[in-house]
Short mmCIF file of C-alpha atoms and ligand atoms in Angstrom, two decimals:
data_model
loop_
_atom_site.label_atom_id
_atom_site.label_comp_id
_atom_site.label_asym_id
_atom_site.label_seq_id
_atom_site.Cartn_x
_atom_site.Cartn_y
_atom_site.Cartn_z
CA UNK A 172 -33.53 37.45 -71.77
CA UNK A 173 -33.25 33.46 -71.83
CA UNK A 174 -32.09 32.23 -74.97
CA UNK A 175 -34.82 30.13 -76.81
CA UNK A 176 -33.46 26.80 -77.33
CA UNK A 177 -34.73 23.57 -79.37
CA UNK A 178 -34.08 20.29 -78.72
CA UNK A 179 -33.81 17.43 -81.27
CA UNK A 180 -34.02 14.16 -80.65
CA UNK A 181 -34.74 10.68 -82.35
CA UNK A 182 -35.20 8.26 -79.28
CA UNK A 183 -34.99 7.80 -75.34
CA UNK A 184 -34.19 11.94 -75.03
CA UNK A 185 -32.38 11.20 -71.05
CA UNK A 186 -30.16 14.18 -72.50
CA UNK A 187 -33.25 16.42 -73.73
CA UNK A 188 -34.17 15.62 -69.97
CA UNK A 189 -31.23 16.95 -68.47
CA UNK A 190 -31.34 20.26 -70.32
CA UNK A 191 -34.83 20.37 -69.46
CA UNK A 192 -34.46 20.18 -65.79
CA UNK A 193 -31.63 22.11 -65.72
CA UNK A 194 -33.17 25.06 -66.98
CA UNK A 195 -35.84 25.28 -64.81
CA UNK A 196 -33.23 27.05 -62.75
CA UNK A 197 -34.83 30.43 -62.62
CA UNK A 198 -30.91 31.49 -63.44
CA UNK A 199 -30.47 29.63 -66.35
CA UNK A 200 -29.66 31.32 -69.31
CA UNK A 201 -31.69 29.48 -71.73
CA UNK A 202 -35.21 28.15 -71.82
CA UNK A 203 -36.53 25.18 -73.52
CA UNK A 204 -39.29 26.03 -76.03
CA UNK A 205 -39.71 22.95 -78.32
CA UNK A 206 -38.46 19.41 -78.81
CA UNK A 207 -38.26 18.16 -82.53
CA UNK A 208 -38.18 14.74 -83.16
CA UNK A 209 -37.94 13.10 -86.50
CA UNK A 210 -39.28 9.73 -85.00
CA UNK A 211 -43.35 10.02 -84.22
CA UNK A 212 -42.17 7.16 -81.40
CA UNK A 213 -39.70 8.82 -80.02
CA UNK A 214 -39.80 8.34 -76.45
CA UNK A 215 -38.36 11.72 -75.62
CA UNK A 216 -41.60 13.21 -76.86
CA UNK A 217 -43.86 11.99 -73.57
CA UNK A 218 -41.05 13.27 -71.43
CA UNK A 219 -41.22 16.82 -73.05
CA UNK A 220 -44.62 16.69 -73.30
CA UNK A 221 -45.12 15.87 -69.64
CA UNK A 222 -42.68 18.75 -68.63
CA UNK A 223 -45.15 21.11 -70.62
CA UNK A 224 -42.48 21.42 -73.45
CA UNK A 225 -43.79 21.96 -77.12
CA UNK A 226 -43.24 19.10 -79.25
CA UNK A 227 -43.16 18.70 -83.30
CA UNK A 228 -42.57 15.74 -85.47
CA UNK A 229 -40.66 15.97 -88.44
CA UNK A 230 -40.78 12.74 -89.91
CA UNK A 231 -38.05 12.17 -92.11
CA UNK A 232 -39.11 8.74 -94.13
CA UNK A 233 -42.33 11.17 -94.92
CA UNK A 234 -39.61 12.92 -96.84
CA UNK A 235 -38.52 10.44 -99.20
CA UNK A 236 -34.78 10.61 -99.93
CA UNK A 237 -35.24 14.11 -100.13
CA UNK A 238 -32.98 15.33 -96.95
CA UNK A 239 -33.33 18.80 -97.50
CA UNK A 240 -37.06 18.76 -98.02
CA UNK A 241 -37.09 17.48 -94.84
CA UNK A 242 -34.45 19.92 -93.30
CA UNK A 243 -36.75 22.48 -94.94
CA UNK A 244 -39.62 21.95 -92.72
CA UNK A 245 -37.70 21.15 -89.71
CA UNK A 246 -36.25 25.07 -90.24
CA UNK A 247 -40.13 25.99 -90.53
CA UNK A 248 -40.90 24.66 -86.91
CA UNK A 249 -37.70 25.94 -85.89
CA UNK A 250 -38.75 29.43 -87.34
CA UNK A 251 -41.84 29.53 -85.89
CA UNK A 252 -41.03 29.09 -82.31
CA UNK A 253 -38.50 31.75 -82.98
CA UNK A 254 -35.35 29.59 -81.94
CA UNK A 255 -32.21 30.81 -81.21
CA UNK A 256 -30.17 27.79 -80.40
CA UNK A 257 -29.95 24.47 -81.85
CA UNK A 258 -29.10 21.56 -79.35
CA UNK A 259 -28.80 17.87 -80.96
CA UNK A 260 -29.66 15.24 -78.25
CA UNK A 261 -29.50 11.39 -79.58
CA UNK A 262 -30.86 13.41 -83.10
CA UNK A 263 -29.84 10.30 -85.35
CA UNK A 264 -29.86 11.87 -88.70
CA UNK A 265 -26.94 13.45 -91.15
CA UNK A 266 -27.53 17.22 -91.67
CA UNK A 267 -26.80 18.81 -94.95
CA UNK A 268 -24.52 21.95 -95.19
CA UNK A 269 -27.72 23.96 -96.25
CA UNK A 270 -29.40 23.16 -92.51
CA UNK A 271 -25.88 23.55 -90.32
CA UNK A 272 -25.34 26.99 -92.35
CA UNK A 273 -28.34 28.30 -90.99
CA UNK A 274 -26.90 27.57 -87.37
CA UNK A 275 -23.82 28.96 -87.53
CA UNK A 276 -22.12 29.16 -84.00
CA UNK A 277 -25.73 28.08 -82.82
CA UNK A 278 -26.22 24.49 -82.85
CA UNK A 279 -24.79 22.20 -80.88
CA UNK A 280 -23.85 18.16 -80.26
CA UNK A 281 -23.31 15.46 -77.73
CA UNK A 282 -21.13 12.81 -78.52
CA UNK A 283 -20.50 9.89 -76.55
CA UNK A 284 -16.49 9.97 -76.89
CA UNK A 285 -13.92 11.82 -76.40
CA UNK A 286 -13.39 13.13 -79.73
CA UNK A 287 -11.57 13.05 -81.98
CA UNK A 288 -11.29 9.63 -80.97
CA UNK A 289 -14.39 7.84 -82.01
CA UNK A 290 -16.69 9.21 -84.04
CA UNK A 291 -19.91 7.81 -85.69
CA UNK A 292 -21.73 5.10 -83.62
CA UNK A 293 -20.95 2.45 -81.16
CA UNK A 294 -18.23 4.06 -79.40
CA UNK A 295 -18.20 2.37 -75.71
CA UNK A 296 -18.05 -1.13 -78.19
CA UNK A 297 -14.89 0.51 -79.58
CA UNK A 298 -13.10 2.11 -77.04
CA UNK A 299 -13.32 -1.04 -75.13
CA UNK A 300 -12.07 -3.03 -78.16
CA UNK A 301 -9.24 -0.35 -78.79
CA UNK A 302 -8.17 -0.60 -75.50
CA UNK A 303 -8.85 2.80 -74.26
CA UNK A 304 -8.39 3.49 -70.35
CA UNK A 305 -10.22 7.07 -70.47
CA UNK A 306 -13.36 7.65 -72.32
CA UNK A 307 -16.15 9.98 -71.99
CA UNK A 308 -18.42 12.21 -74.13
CA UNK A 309 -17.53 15.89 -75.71
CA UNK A 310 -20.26 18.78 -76.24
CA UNK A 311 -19.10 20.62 -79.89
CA UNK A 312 -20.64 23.18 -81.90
CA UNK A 313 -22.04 21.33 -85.19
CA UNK A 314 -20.04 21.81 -88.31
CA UNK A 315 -20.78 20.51 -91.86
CA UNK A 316 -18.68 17.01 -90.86
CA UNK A 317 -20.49 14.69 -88.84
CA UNK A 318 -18.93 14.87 -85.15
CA UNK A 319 -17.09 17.77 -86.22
CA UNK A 320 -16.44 21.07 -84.59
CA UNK A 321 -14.73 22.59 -82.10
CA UNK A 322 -15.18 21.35 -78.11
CA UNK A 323 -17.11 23.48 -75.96
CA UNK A 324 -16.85 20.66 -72.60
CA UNK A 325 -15.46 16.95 -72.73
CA UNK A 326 -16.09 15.09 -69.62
CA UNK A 327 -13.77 12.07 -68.86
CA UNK A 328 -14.63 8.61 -67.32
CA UNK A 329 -11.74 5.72 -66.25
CA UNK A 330 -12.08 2.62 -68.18
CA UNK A 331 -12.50 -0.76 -66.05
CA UNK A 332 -11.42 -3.95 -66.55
CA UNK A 333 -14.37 -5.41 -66.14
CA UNK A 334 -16.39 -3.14 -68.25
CA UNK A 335 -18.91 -3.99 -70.92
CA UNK A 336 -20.32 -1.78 -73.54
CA UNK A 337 -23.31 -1.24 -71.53
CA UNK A 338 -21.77 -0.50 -68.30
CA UNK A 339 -19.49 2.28 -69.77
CA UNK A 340 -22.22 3.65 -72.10
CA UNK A 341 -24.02 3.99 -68.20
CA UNK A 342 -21.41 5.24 -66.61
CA UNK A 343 -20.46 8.38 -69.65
CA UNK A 344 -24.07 9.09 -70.04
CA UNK A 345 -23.71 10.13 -66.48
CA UNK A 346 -21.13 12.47 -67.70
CA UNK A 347 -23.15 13.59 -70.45
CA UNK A 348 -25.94 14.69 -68.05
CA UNK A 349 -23.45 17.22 -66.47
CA UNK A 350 -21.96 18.68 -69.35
CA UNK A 351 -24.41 19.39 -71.67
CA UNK A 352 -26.47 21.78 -69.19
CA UNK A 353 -23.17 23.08 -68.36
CA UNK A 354 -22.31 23.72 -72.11
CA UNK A 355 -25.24 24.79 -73.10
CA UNK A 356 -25.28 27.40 -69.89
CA UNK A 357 -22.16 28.95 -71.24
CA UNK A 358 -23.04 28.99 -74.76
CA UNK A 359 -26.45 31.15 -74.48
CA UNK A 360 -24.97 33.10 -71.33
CA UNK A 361 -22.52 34.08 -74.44
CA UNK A 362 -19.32 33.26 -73.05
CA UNK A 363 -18.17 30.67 -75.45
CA UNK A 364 -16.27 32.54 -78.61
CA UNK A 365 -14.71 30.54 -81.22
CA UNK A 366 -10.80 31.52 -82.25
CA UNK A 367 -8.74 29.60 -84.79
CA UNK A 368 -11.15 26.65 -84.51
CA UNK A 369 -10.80 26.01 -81.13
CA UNK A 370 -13.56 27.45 -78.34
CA UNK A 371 -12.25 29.85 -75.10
CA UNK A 372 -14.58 30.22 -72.81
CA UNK A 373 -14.78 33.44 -70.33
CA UNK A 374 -13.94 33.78 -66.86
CA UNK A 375 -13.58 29.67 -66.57
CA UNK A 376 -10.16 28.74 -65.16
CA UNK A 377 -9.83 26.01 -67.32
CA UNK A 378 -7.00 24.49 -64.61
CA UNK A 379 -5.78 21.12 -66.48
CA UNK A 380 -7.97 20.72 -69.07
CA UNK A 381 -12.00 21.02 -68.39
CA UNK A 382 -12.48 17.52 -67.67
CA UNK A 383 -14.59 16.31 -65.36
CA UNK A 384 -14.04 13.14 -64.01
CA UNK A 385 -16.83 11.89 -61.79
CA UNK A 386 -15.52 9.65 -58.60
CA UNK A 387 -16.01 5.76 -59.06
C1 LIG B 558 -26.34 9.77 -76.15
O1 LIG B 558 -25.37 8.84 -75.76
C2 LIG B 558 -25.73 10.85 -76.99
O2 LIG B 558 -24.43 11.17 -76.64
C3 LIG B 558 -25.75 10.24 -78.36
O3 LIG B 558 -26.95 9.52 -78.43
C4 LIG B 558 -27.34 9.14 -77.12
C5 LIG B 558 -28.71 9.70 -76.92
O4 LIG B 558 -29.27 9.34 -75.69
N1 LIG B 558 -25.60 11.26 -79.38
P1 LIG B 558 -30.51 10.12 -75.13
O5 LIG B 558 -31.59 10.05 -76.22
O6 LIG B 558 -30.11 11.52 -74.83
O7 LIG B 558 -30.94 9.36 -73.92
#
């Protein structure tokens, strides 16, 4: 049985896409049922929409300051299309410890960065002002610290000299499209178990390190 997996997003939702196309793949283990976005404008929404995908708004300003009111009736849509995994896709809101409790082991994150290294927002701006000469983007199971968790995939891009934010941001978003279908593939096919905070994944040969690095 394919997993039953929502998608949360706030904006664009290229990443929704790419687990969307990717598990059209009659193989796949998982199966998109809705997209949640707490943006009504969210631009992900059409996309879903036009794959056939349901959609639900959650809007959190309707919510006041009250973040777990809101949480709450996220969980209701979540509950009602009978969800089983949790994937966060550009979803640009804190979650309390009462929502990533209910998800234990069953939501999951993209990050643009290699993480640990820069977490929170703007990372291409940053890795490019810290000098960095490999960045990329890390899939991690969602704990109660924001970019927290342990790595399921990172995929790796070389820095440039003549790179700006945006060309970078292009260039790992790239990445980003390969490993979260691939992450989320091994997490619903069940073969991702978490020991002493760190994830092993079965029957991958893990060679040098589970990076991808995409040629130039
Ligand atoms: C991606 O870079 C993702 O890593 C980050 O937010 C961005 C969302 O882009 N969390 P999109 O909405 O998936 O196009």
């Amino acid at each position: 049985m394919k997993k039953r997996v929502a998608v949360l997003i706030s904006g664009r939702g290229s990443n929704m896409a790419a687990l969307i196309a990717a598990a059209k793949d009659p193989r796949y283990p998982a199966e998109i049922v809705l997209v949640l976005s707490n943006r009504p404008s969210a631009a992900g929404l059409a996309i879903a929409r036009a794959a056939g995908i349901a959609t639900a708004v959650v809007d959190h300003t309707t919510h006041g300051n009250d973040r777990e009111a809101f949480e709450r009736a996220m969980q209701a849509q979540l509950d009602q299309h009978r969800i089983e995994f949790v994937c966060l896709a550009g979803f640009m809101r804190l979650l309390t410890p009462w929502f990533v409790r209910q998800w234990p082991g069953r939501m999951i994150n993209i990050h643009p960065a290699l993480l640990p290294a820069f977490k929170g927002l703007d990372t291409h701006a940053r890795a490019l002002a810290d000098g960095a000469k490999t960045h990329g983007a890390t899939v991690h199971f969602v704990e109660e610290d924001m970019d927290c968790g342990p790595t399921i995939l990172q995929g790796a891009v070389a820095v440039r000299d003549d790179d700006t934010a945006a060309t970078l941001a292009e260039r790992v978003l790239a990445v980003e499209h390969k490993i979260y279908p691939e992450a989320l593939a091994l997490v619903a096919a069940g073969r991702v178990t978490i020991v002493d905070g760190r994830c092993r994944i079965e029957g991958v040969d893990v060679g040098d390190g589970h990076v991808i690095v995409p040629p130039p």
